[in-house]
Amino acid sequence: MSWQDYPDTLVKNGLVAAGLFGIDGSCWAITPAKNGNGKFVIEDWATVGKILKLDTAAKGLAFQNGLTINGRKYVLNKEDMDASDQINYLIMKMKVTEDEKALKISGCVICAFKTGFVIGLSPPDMQQNAALTLVHRQAAHLLAAGM
């Protein structure tokens, strides 16, 4: 499986865009968002990394201020760790204005594995738990492969 297969599979299964990134924020593979902008930008990798390492202060700030992805503000809804495989994850929801409804993006899920993150942007008609299942599956596969 190539790096590109991971985000491509997520989009084929219903996400709007997906990416595979190193723990340092380096891009390993991305899919352009279906809205055609071709971007996938996390503006504060350090905060994402701290939250996924269960940093209480960073988590509090993200719940309060949100995180910016592709220039859009997402509010952190949930941060947790899957007890079965120790994969930390974030679930975020975008506050969508009338002007932004055409983006067809409303949520974001980030799952960490040892050496990186799998990120997926979800459409408004997808439940956050369904998006989490898709992204988590990819992270678990990478973790099982020793990544």
Tab-separated table of C-alpha atoms in Angstrom:
chain	number	residue	atom	x	y	z
A	1	MET	CA	0.000	0.000	0.000
A	2	SER	CA	1.419	3.415	-0.933
A	3	TRP	CA	1.123	6.467	1.323
A	4	GLN	CA	-1.394	7.964	-1.106
A	5	ASP	CA	-3.694	4.948	-0.762
A	6	TYR	CA	-4.512	5.880	2.845
A	7	PRO	CA	-6.152	9.282	2.198
A	8	ASP	CA	-7.595	8.098	-1.130
A	9	THR	CA	-9.387	5.247	0.658
A	10	LEU	CA	-10.862	7.659	3.196
A	11	VAL	CA	-12.279	9.893	0.460
A	12	LYS	CA	-13.653	6.875	-1.435
A	13	ASN	CA	-15.468	5.948	1.791
A	14	GLY	CA	-17.197	9.308	2.135
A	15	LEU	CA	-14.835	11.893	3.612
A	16	VAL	CA	-14.418	15.201	1.778
A	17	ALA	CA	-10.618	15.319	2.127
A	18	ALA	CA	-7.956	13.378	3.977
A	19	GLY	CA	-4.268	13.529	4.735
A	20	LEU	CA	-1.430	11.533	6.176
A	21	PHE	CA	1.157	13.599	8.033
A	22	GLY	CA	4.308	12.995	10.031
A	23	ILE	CA	4.363	13.847	13.708
A	24	ASP	CA	6.307	17.006	12.763
A	25	GLY	CA	3.551	18.112	10.367
A	26	SER	CA	5.353	16.986	7.214
A	27	CYS	CA	2.906	15.933	4.515
A	28	TRP	CA	3.175	12.298	3.421
A	29	ALA	CA	0.021	12.188	1.257
A	30	ILE	CA	-3.151	14.225	0.815
A	31	THR	CA	-6.273	14.298	-1.275
A	32	PRO	CA	-7.542	17.630	-2.539
A	33	ALA	CA	-10.814	18.643	-0.949
A	34	LYS	CA	-13.792	17.811	-3.154
A	35	ASN	CA	-14.554	21.525	-3.322
A	36	GLY	CA	-11.484	21.759	-5.550
A	37	ASN	CA	-9.253	24.059	-3.524
A	38	GLY	CA	-6.574	21.355	-3.359
A	39	LYS	CA	-5.382	22.494	0.081
A	40	PHE	CA	-5.047	20.774	3.399
A	41	VAL	CA	-3.429	23.083	5.921
A	42	ILE	CA	-3.250	22.605	9.679
A	43	GLU	CA	-2.137	25.950	11.024
A	44	ASP	CA	-0.924	24.844	14.453
A	45	TRP	CA	0.731	21.427	14.402
A	46	ALA	CA	2.322	22.017	17.792
A	47	THR	CA	-1.075	22.372	19.475
A	48	VAL	CA	-2.484	19.326	17.676
A	49	GLY	CA	0.516	17.287	18.815
A	50	LYS	CA	0.184	18.461	22.413
A	51	ILE	CA	-3.531	17.632	22.509
A	52	LEU	CA	-2.918	14.174	21.086
A	53	LYS	CA	-0.297	13.659	23.808
A	54	LEU	CA	-3.034	14.527	26.324
A	55	ASP	CA	-1.612	17.941	27.289
A	56	THR	CA	-4.334	19.414	29.518
A	57	ALA	CA	-3.462	23.076	28.889
A	58	ALA	CA	-3.421	22.672	25.091
A	59	LYS	CA	-6.695	20.748	25.226
A	60	GLY	CA	-8.309	23.508	27.286
A	61	LEU	CA	-7.233	26.163	24.784
A	62	ALA	CA	-8.527	24.093	21.860
A	63	PHE	CA	-11.896	23.640	23.568
A	64	GLN	CA	-11.985	27.386	24.219
A	65	ASN	CA	-10.502	28.802	21.001
A	66	GLY	CA	-10.732	25.982	18.471
A	67	LEU	CA	-8.156	25.027	15.828
A	68	THR	CA	-7.778	26.414	12.315
A	69	ILE	CA	-7.681	24.007	9.374
A	70	ASN	CA	-7.673	25.268	5.779
A	71	GLY	CA	-8.401	28.742	7.094
A	72	ARG	CA	-11.589	27.627	8.862
A	73	LYS	CA	-12.110	27.502	12.610
A	74	TYR	CA	-13.024	24.122	14.125
A	75	VAL	CA	-14.272	23.709	17.680
A	76	LEU	CA	-12.907	20.726	19.591
A	77	ASN	CA	-15.819	18.465	20.588
A	78	LYS	CA	-13.965	15.482	21.981
A	79	GLU	CA	-10.434	14.334	22.692
A	80	ASP	CA	-9.858	10.805	23.885
A	81	MET	CA	-7.818	7.633	23.583
A	82	ASP	CA	-9.123	4.330	22.264
A	83	ALA	CA	-8.354	1.928	25.126
A	84	SER	CA	-8.047	-1.092	22.832
A	85	ASP	CA	-5.100	0.209	20.803
A	86	GLN	CA	-3.958	3.395	22.571
A	87	ILE	CA	-4.723	5.623	19.553
A	88	ASN	CA	-5.429	9.202	20.623
A	89	TYR	CA	-8.009	11.099	18.615
A	90	LEU	CA	-9.674	14.488	18.228
A	91	ILE	CA	-13.189	15.159	16.946
A	92	MET	CA	-13.893	18.721	15.827
A	93	LYS	CA	-16.872	20.502	14.326
A	94	MET	CA	-16.734	23.530	12.044
A	95	LYS	CA	-19.049	26.443	12.720
A	96	VAL	CA	-20.528	26.908	9.235
A	97	THR	CA	-21.865	30.279	8.120
A	98	GLU	CA	-24.361	30.626	5.270
A	99	ASP	CA	-21.507	31.650	2.952
A	100	GLU	CA	-19.534	28.520	3.850
A	101	LYS	CA	-22.307	25.948	3.283
A	102	ALA	CA	-21.039	25.413	-0.270
A	103	LEU	CA	-17.803	23.993	1.196
A	104	LYS	CA	-19.642	20.789	2.110
A	105	ILE	CA	-17.318	20.289	5.084
A	106	SER	CA	-18.509	20.301	8.670
A	107	GLY	CA	-16.214	18.125	10.759
A	108	CYS	CA	-12.652	16.980	11.255
A	109	VAL	CA	-11.199	13.857	12.849
A	110	ILE	CA	-7.509	13.435	13.663
A	111	CYS	CA	-6.054	10.129	14.880
A	112	ALA	CA	-2.444	9.749	15.964
A	113	PHE	CA	-0.178	6.756	15.521
A	114	LYS	CA	3.479	6.535	16.682
A	115	THR	CA	5.040	8.532	13.849
A	116	GLY	CA	2.183	10.634	12.518
A	117	PHE	CA	-1.459	11.576	12.114
A	118	VAL	CA	-4.334	10.579	9.852
A	119	ILE	CA	-6.745	13.456	9.268
A	120	GLY	CA	-10.154	13.437	7.627
A	121	LEU	CA	-12.623	16.222	6.868
A	122	SER	CA	-16.231	15.051	6.930
A	123	PRO	CA	-19.324	16.265	5.083
A	124	PRO	CA	-22.402	17.605	6.922
A	125	ASP	CA	-24.375	14.390	6.339
A	126	MET	CA	-21.778	12.138	8.008
A	127	GLN	CA	-22.027	11.420	11.717
A	128	GLN	CA	-18.829	12.212	13.608
A	129	ASN	CA	-18.568	8.646	14.919
A	130	ALA	CA	-18.682	7.317	11.342
A	131	ALA	CA	-15.847	9.660	10.374
A	132	LEU	CA	-13.906	8.583	13.476
A	133	THR	CA	-14.320	4.905	12.540
A	134	LEU	CA	-12.892	5.512	9.059
A	135	VAL	CA	-9.912	7.583	10.205
A	136	HIS	CA	-9.210	5.364	13.217
A	137	ARG	CA	-9.106	2.260	11.006
A	138	GLN	CA	-6.313	3.814	8.923
A	139	ALA	CA	-4.338	4.896	12.011
A	140	ALA	CA	-4.715	1.433	13.554
A	141	HIS	CA	-3.428	-0.190	10.359
A	142	LEU	CA	-0.356	2.067	10.392
A	143	LEU	CA	0.226	1.442	14.096
A	144	ALA	CA	-0.007	-2.322	13.566
A	145	ALA	CA	2.573	-1.987	10.776
A	146	GLY	CA	4.998	-0.464	13.292
A	147	MET	CA	4.539	3.143	12.229
